[in-house]
Coordinates of C-alpha atoms and ligand atoms in Angstrom, one line a residue:
M1 CA -48.7 7.3 10.9
P2 CA -47.2 6.0 7.8
K3 CA -44.2 4.8 7.3
K4 CA -41.2 6.2 5.6
T5 CA -37.6 5.4 4.5
A6 CA -35.3 7.8 4.9
Y7 CA -32.7 6.1 3.4
T8 CA -31.5 2.9 2.2
A9 CA -28.6 1.4 0.3
K10 CA -27.0 -1.2 -0.9
I11 CA -22.8 -2.6 -1.7
E12 CA -22.0 -4.5 -4.6
Y13 CA -19.5 -7.0 -4.2
L14 CA -17.3 -7.5 -7.0
Q15 CA -15.0 -10.7 -7.8
I16 CA -14.3 -11.5 -11.7
L17 CA -11.6 -14.1 -10.9
D18 CA -12.2 -16.6 -8.3
E19 CA -9.8 -18.3 -6.3
N20 CA -9.7 -21.3 -8.8
G21 CA -8.5 -18.8 -11.4
K22 CA -12.1 -19.0 -13.2
L23 CA -13.2 -15.7 -14.8
D24 CA -16.5 -14.6 -15.0
E25 CA -16.1 -13.6 -18.6
R26 CA -19.1 -11.0 -18.7
L27 CA -18.0 -9.0 -15.7
A28 CA -14.1 -9.4 -17.4
R29 CA -15.5 -7.8 -20.8
G30 CA -13.1 -4.5 -20.7
T31 CA -11.0 -5.1 -18.0
L32 CA -7.7 -6.5 -18.4
K33 CA -6.4 -7.9 -22.0
D34 CA -3.9 -11.1 -21.4
D35 CA -0.7 -9.4 -22.3
E36 CA -1.8 -7.3 -19.5
V37 CA -2.6 -10.1 -17.2
I38 CA 0.7 -11.4 -18.1
F39 CA 2.2 -8.0 -16.8
L40 CA 1.3 -7.8 -13.9
Y41 CA 1.3 -12.0 -12.9
E42 CA 5.0 -11.0 -13.9
Q43 CA 5.1 -7.9 -11.4
M44 CA 3.6 -9.4 -8.8
T45 CA 5.8 -12.1 -8.5
I46 CA 8.5 -9.5 -8.8
S47 CA 7.1 -7.8 -6.0
R48 CA 6.4 -10.9 -3.8
H49 CA 10.4 -11.8 -4.7
Y50 CA 11.2 -8.1 -3.2
D51 CA 9.1 -8.5 -0.5
E52 CA 11.0 -11.8 0.4
I53 CA 14.4 -10.1 0.7
A54 CA 13.1 -7.5 2.4
F55 CA 12.5 -10.0 5.3
K56 CA 16.0 -11.4 4.6
L57 CA 17.4 -8.1 5.2
Q58 CA 16.0 -7.3 7.9
R59 CA 16.8 -10.8 9.4
S60 CA 20.5 -10.6 8.7
G61 CA 20.3 -6.9 10.6
R62 CA 20.8 -4.8 6.7
M63 CA 17.3 -3.3 7.5
G64 CA 15.7 -2.1 10.4
T65 CA 12.1 -3.1 10.1
Y66 CA 9.8 -4.3 7.1
P67 CA 6.1 -4.6 6.8
Q68 CA 5.8 -7.6 4.2
N69 CA 3.2 -7.1 1.4
K70 CA 2.7 -10.9 1.2
G71 CA -0.9 -11.8 -0.1
Q72 CA -2.2 -8.7 -0.6
E73 CA -0.6 -7.7 -4.3
A74 CA -3.7 -8.1 -6.4
G75 CA -5.3 -5.1 -5.0
P76 CA -2.2 -2.6 -5.7
A77 CA -1.4 -4.2 -8.4
G78 CA -5.0 -3.7 -10.2
A79 CA -5.6 -0.3 -8.6
G80 CA -2.0 1.1 -9.3
Y81 CA -2.3 -0.2 -12.9
A82 CA -5.9 1.7 -13.3
I83 CA -4.1 4.8 -12.5
R84 CA -1.2 4.2 -14.8
Q85 CA -3.4 3.4 -17.8
H86 CA -6.4 6.2 -17.0
N87 CA -4.8 8.6 -15.0
P88 CA -1.3 8.8 -14.8
E89 CA -1.3 12.2 -13.4
A90 CA -2.9 11.0 -10.2
W91 CA -1.7 11.5 -6.8
L92 CA -0.8 8.0 -4.9
V93 CA -1.1 8.6 -1.1
P94 CA 0.0 5.2 0.7
C95 CA 0.5 3.5 3.8
Y96 CA 3.2 0.7 3.6
R97 CA 1.3 -2.5 2.2
E98 CA 0.7 -1.2 -1.0
N99 CA 4.3 -1.5 -2.7
L100 CA 3.2 -2.4 -5.9
A101 CA 0.9 0.4 -6.8
L102 CA 3.8 2.7 -6.3
F103 CA 6.5 0.8 -8.7
L104 CA 3.6 0.5 -11.1
N105 CA 3.3 4.5 -11.2
G106 CA 7.1 5.2 -11.3
L107 CA 8.5 4.7 -7.4
P108 CA 12.2 3.4 -8.1
M109 CA 12.3 0.4 -5.9
E110 CA 15.2 0.8 -3.9
K111 CA 13.1 3.6 -2.8
I112 CA 11.4 1.6 -0.3
L113 CA 14.3 -0.4 1.0
L114 CA 16.0 2.9 1.7
H115 CA 13.1 4.0 3.8
W116 CA 13.1 0.9 6.2
M117 CA 16.7 1.5 6.6
G118 CA 15.9 4.3 8.1
D119 CA 17.0 6.8 5.2
E120 CA 15.2 9.5 4.7
R121 CA 16.5 9.4 1.5
G122 CA 14.0 6.7 0.4
N123 CA 11.2 9.1 0.9
Q124 CA 12.9 11.6 -1.8
I125 CA 10.4 11.1 -4.7
P126 CA 12.0 11.7 -8.2
D127 CA 10.4 14.9 -9.9
G128 CA 7.5 14.3 -12.2
V129 CA 6.8 10.9 -9.9
N130 CA 3.4 12.0 -8.2
I131 CA 3.5 10.1 -4.8
L132 CA 3.5 11.0 -1.4
P133 CA 6.2 9.5 1.0
I134 CA 5.0 6.0 2.9
S135 CA 3.0 7.0 6.1
I136 CA 3.3 5.0 8.9
P137 CA 1.3 7.2 11.2
I138 CA -2.0 5.2 10.6
G139 CA -5.1 7.1 9.0
T140 CA -3.4 10.2 9.0
H141 CA -2.7 10.4 5.4
P142 CA -6.6 10.2 3.5
L143 CA -6.6 14.2 4.4
H144 CA -3.6 14.6 2.1
A145 CA -5.0 12.3 -0.2
A146 CA -8.4 14.9 -0.2
G147 CA -6.1 18.0 -0.3
L148 CA -4.3 17.1 -2.8
A149 CA -7.7 16.5 -4.9
W150 CA -9.4 19.9 -3.8
A151 CA -5.8 21.7 -5.6
G152 CA -6.6 20.0 -8.4
K153 CA -10.1 20.8 -8.9
Y154 CA -9.2 23.9 -7.9
R155 CA -7.1 24.6 -10.7
G156 CA -9.4 22.9 -13.0
E157 CA -7.0 19.8 -13.5
D158 CA -8.7 16.0 -14.1
R159 CA -6.2 14.6 -11.8
V160 CA -7.3 12.0 -9.0
A161 CA -5.8 11.1 -5.4
I162 CA -6.1 7.9 -4.5
T163 CA -5.3 6.9 -0.9
F164 CA -4.6 3.5 0.6
F165 CA -5.2 2.5 4.3
G166 CA -6.4 -0.3 6.4
D167 CA -8.9 -1.4 8.2
G168 CA -7.7 -1.0 11.2
A169 CA -7.0 3.2 9.7
T170 CA -11.0 3.5 9.7
S171 CA -10.8 3.9 13.2
E172 CA -9.1 7.0 13.2
G173 CA -10.8 10.0 13.3
D174 CA -8.6 11.6 10.3
V175 CA -9.9 9.3 8.0
H176 CA -13.5 10.2 8.5
E177 CA -12.7 13.8 8.1
A178 CA -11.1 13.3 5.1
L179 CA -14.2 11.6 3.7
N180 CA -16.7 14.4 5.1
F181 CA -14.1 16.3 3.3
A182 CA -14.0 14.7 0.0
S183 CA -17.7 14.4 -0.2
A184 CA -19.2 17.8 0.9
L185 CA -16.3 19.5 -1.3
K186 CA -17.2 16.9 -4.0
L187 CA -13.5 15.8 -4.7
P188 CA -12.2 13.2 -7.1
V189 CA -10.6 11.1 -4.2
I190 CA -10.5 7.2 -4.0
F191 CA -10.4 5.6 -1.0
F192 CA -9.3 2.3 -0.8
C193 CA -9.2 0.2 2.6
Q194 CA -7.2 -2.7 2.6
N195 CA -9.5 -4.9 4.6
N196 CA -6.5 -7.6 5.6
R197 CA -8.2 -9.1 8.4
W198 CA -6.0 -7.2 10.6
A199 CA -4.5 -4.4 12.6
I200 CA -1.6 -6.2 14.4
S201 CA -3.1 -8.2 16.5
V202 CA -6.8 -6.9 16.6
P203 CA -9.1 -8.7 14.1
S204 CA -11.0 -6.8 11.7
S205 CA -14.3 -8.5 13.2
I206 CA -14.0 -6.7 16.4
Q207 CA -12.4 -3.4 14.7
T208 CA -15.7 -2.1 13.7
G209 CA -19.8 -2.7 14.6
S210 CA -20.2 -2.2 11.1
E211 CA -20.8 -5.2 8.8
T212 CA -18.7 -4.2 5.9
F213 CA -15.7 -1.5 5.8
A214 CA -17.0 -0.6 2.5
Q215 CA -20.7 1.0 4.1
K216 CA -18.0 3.6 6.2
G217 CA -18.6 5.5 2.8
L218 CA -22.3 5.6 2.9
A219 CA -22.6 7.7 5.6
Y220 CA -20.7 10.4 3.7
G221 CA -23.0 9.8 0.5
M222 CA -20.2 8.2 -1.7
P223 CA -20.7 5.2 -3.9
C224 CA -19.0 2.2 -1.8
F225 CA -17.7 -0.8 -3.3
Q226 CA -16.5 -4.3 -1.6
I227 CA -14.3 -6.1 -3.6
D228 CA -12.3 -9.7 -3.6
G229 CA -9.0 -7.8 -3.1
N230 CA -7.3 -10.8 -4.5
D231 CA -8.7 -10.5 -8.0
I232 CA -6.6 -8.3 -10.3
F233 CA -9.3 -7.8 -12.4
A234 CA -11.9 -6.6 -9.7
S235 CA -9.4 -4.1 -8.4
Y236 CA -8.5 -3.0 -12.0
K237 CA -12.2 -2.4 -12.6
V238 CA -13.3 -0.6 -9.7
V239 CA -10.8 1.7 -10.1
K240 CA -11.0 2.9 -13.5
D241 CA -14.6 3.1 -12.9
A242 CA -14.0 5.6 -9.6
I243 CA -11.6 7.2 -12.0
N244 CA -14.4 8.2 -14.5
R245 CA -16.6 9.0 -12.0
A246 CA -14.0 11.5 -10.0
V247 CA -12.6 12.8 -13.1
K248 CA -16.7 13.6 -15.2
E249 CA -18.7 13.9 -11.7
N250 CA -16.1 15.0 -9.2
Q251 CA -17.3 11.8 -6.9
P252 CA -15.3 10.2 -4.3
T253 CA -15.5 6.6 -4.0
F254 CA -15.0 4.5 -0.9
I255 CA -13.3 0.8 -1.7
E256 CA -12.9 -2.1 0.6
S257 CA -10.8 -4.8 -0.8
L258 CA -11.2 -8.1 1.1
T259 CA -7.8 -9.5 1.0
Y260 CA -5.5 -11.1 4.1
R261 CA -2.3 -10.3 5.4
L262 CA -0.2 -13.6 4.9
G263 CA 3.1 -12.6 6.8
D264 CA 3.6 -11.3 10.2
H265 CA 2.3 -7.5 10.9
T266 CA 5.7 -6.5 10.5
T267 CA 9.4 -8.4 11.1
A268 CA 8.9 -6.8 14.8
D269 CA 5.8 -9.2 15.0
D270 CA 5.3 -12.5 15.2
A271 CA 1.5 -13.6 14.0
R272 CA 1.8 -17.1 15.5
R273 CA 0.8 -15.8 18.8
Y274 CA -2.6 -14.3 17.9
R275 CA -3.7 -16.1 14.6
D276 CA -5.2 -19.7 13.9
P277 CA -2.9 -21.5 11.6
E278 CA -6.2 -23.2 10.0
E279 CA -7.2 -19.4 9.2
V280 CA -3.7 -18.4 7.3
E281 CA -3.8 -21.7 5.6
A282 CA -7.5 -21.1 4.4
W283 CA -6.0 -17.6 2.8
V284 CA -3.0 -19.2 1.2
G285 CA -5.6 -20.8 -0.9
R286 CA -6.8 -17.9 -2.2
D287 CA -3.2 -16.2 -2.7
P288 CA -3.7 -13.7 -6.2
L289 CA -0.6 -15.1 -7.8
I290 CA -1.4 -18.7 -7.6
R291 CA -5.0 -17.7 -9.0
T292 CA -3.6 -15.5 -11.8
R293 CA -1.4 -18.2 -12.9
K294 CA -4.3 -20.8 -12.5
Y295 CA -5.9 -18.7 -15.1
L296 CA -2.9 -17.9 -17.4
E297 CA -2.4 -21.7 -17.5
S298 CA -6.0 -22.4 -18.4
K299 CA -5.7 -20.0 -21.3
D300 CA -2.3 -22.0 -22.5
L301 CA -0.9 -18.5 -22.0
W302 CA 1.7 -19.7 -19.2
S303 CA 4.0 -22.7 -18.8
E304 CA 6.9 -23.8 -16.1
S305 CA 9.8 -22.9 -18.4
K306 CA 7.9 -19.5 -18.6
Q307 CA 7.5 -19.4 -14.7
K308 CA 11.3 -20.2 -14.2
E309 CA 12.5 -17.4 -16.6
L310 CA 10.3 -15.2 -14.4
E311 CA 11.6 -16.1 -11.1
A312 CA 15.3 -15.7 -12.6
K313 CA 14.2 -12.1 -13.8
A314 CA 12.7 -11.3 -10.6
K315 CA 16.2 -12.3 -8.8
E316 CA 17.6 -10.4 -11.2
V317 CA 15.5 -7.5 -10.7
V318 CA 15.8 -7.5 -6.8
D319 CA 19.6 -8.2 -6.4
A320 CA 20.1 -5.4 -8.5
V321 CA 17.5 -3.3 -6.2
V322 CA 19.2 -4.3 -3.1
K323 CA 22.5 -3.5 -4.6
K324 CA 21.4 0.0 -5.5
A325 CA 20.4 0.7 -1.8
E326 CA 23.3 -0.7 -0.2
G327 CA 25.4 1.1 -2.5
I328 CA 25.0 4.4 -1.4
D329 CA 27.1 6.1 1.5
K330 CA 24.9 5.5 4.2
P331 CA 23.4 8.7 6.1
T332 CA 24.9 10.1 9.3
T333 CA 23.4 10.6 12.6
D334 CA 23.5 14.3 12.0
D335 CA 20.5 14.2 9.4
I336 CA 18.7 13.8 12.7
F337 CA 19.3 17.6 13.6
D338 CA 20.5 19.4 10.8
Y339 CA 16.7 20.1 9.2
T340 CA 14.5 21.2 12.0
F341 CA 16.4 24.1 13.4
A342 CA 18.5 27.1 11.9
E343 CA 20.2 27.2 14.9
L344 CA 21.0 24.1 17.4
N345 CA 20.8 25.0 21.3
G346 CA 23.3 23.9 23.2
Q347 CA 21.5 20.3 24.5
L348 CA 20.9 19.2 20.9
I349 CA 24.4 19.9 20.5
E350 CA 25.3 17.8 23.1
Q351 CA 22.9 15.1 21.9
K352 CA 24.4 15.4 17.9
Q353 CA 28.0 14.9 19.8
T354 CA 27.2 12.1 21.6
L355 CA 25.4 10.3 18.7
R356 CA 28.7 11.2 16.7
T357 CA 30.8 9.1 19.2
S358 CA 28.4 6.3 18.9
S359 CA 29.0 5.5 22.6
L360 CA 26.6 6.6 25.4
G361 CA 29.2 6.4 27.5
T362 CA 31.4 9.2 26.2
H363 CA 29.9 12.3 27.6
P364 CA 30.4 15.4 25.0
Q365 CA 32.1 17.5 28.2
Q366 CA 34.9 15.2 28.1
E367 CA 35.8 16.0 24.4
G368 CA 35.5 19.6 25.1
L369 CA 32.5 20.6 24.1
Q370 CA 30.7 23.3 25.5
T371 CA 27.0 22.3 26.6
H372 CA 23.8 24.1 27.8
A373 CA 23.7 25.5 31.2
Ligands
TPP401 C1 -1.9 7.1 14.5 C2 -1.2 5.4 15.1 N1 -1.4 4.8 15.9 C3 -0.9 3.4 16.0 C4 -0.1 2.6 15.8 C5 0.6 1.9 15.6 N2 0.2 0.9 14.7 C6 1.1 0.5 13.5 S1 0.1 -0.2 12.4 C7 -0.9 -0.3 13.2 C8 -2.5 -1.0 12.8 C9 -2.8 -0.5 11.3 O1 -3.7 -1.8 10.8 P1 -4.3 -1.3 9.5 O2 -4.9 -0.3 9.3 O3 -5.4 -2.7 9.1 O4 -3.2 -2.1 8.8 P2 -2.4 -2.9 8.1 O5 -0.9 -2.7 9.1 O6 -3.5 -4.3 8.5 O7 -2.0 -3.2 6.7 C10 -0.8 0.4 14.7 C11 -1.9 0.4 15.4 C12 0.3 3.7 14.4 N3 1.2 3.7 13.3 N4 -0.2 5.4 14.1
MG402 MG1 -4.9 -4.3 8.4

């Protein structure tokens, strides 16, 4: 019987700026210009400082919990910048480790602090900013991205949707439903999977039996790429090309961005309990900020004094953002109850009053309140 091949595929891997800051000039053609690299380096530095301050806010009791983005700035920087430049009307549908992509597309920086301070106003996105609130339920939001892309296609708009999610999220059924939906209906969606090697304490090596996460998209018939996620050039290029395919051919794209979570999973975690320090050390050497700075220095575009100026600016920007987030009146616990039901039943009234007293020991009946039978 003659042998037939039903299907073959390959996944391209893209790295343009290596970990020593050396640029592949040929691959870099048509990507980022010098002033854009400087801009993104500045933004990554500010974002890193924001991350450090957010961590301290949590440690000093001024914020609930926070997932650091540290080490993963380049993927969202390149992707977010490609969206801003080439499809500014796009929908961004995030998880929680791509702050910079959101900032680059108009999300006021205090919003993310407010979110993690437990203030719902952090999820109130200003009109005209096409960003969905951060999604904590893992892997649920790619479906929303597919839906938004479908709506855009239906209305004849050239608007893409890009969704960010982690390696762990690919084990969720919803992600696969979104991929299938996008592929079957030919939707302009970009699936940006940040493989940071860990899903809390589960290493990506046992998250899946596949050799790559990129190939997840192959089963859904879409172009798939794996990139060095600590390289702003690669991230920018792969998303720029994906936008073109999405707009011109209504093709979804799956991108696996290889990176590393340098911090703990969140401020509630201690990654030292499950990670080898040597692994972390190796990734410190691949830090996206260090390599971008090395590149700029190699072209005489950066100096120690510019670095100092930038650090002062980062401090100034983030200080102002913290002031803004902490400067508004705190939400009351009533908010938890006020927007779900038109009328509260007795049990909920009791809970609402109990919370107001800030004392579990004070029973509302003692305050003469009517409770349910
Ligand atoms: C539906 C759902 N299940 C479980 C969790 C608990 N949880 C929070 S983060 C996380 C791991 C996510 O890993 P990954 O998708 O790789 O993203 P990363 O945190 O590494 O950026 C889990 C299981 C959740 N938030 N939502
Ligand atoms: Mg992960």
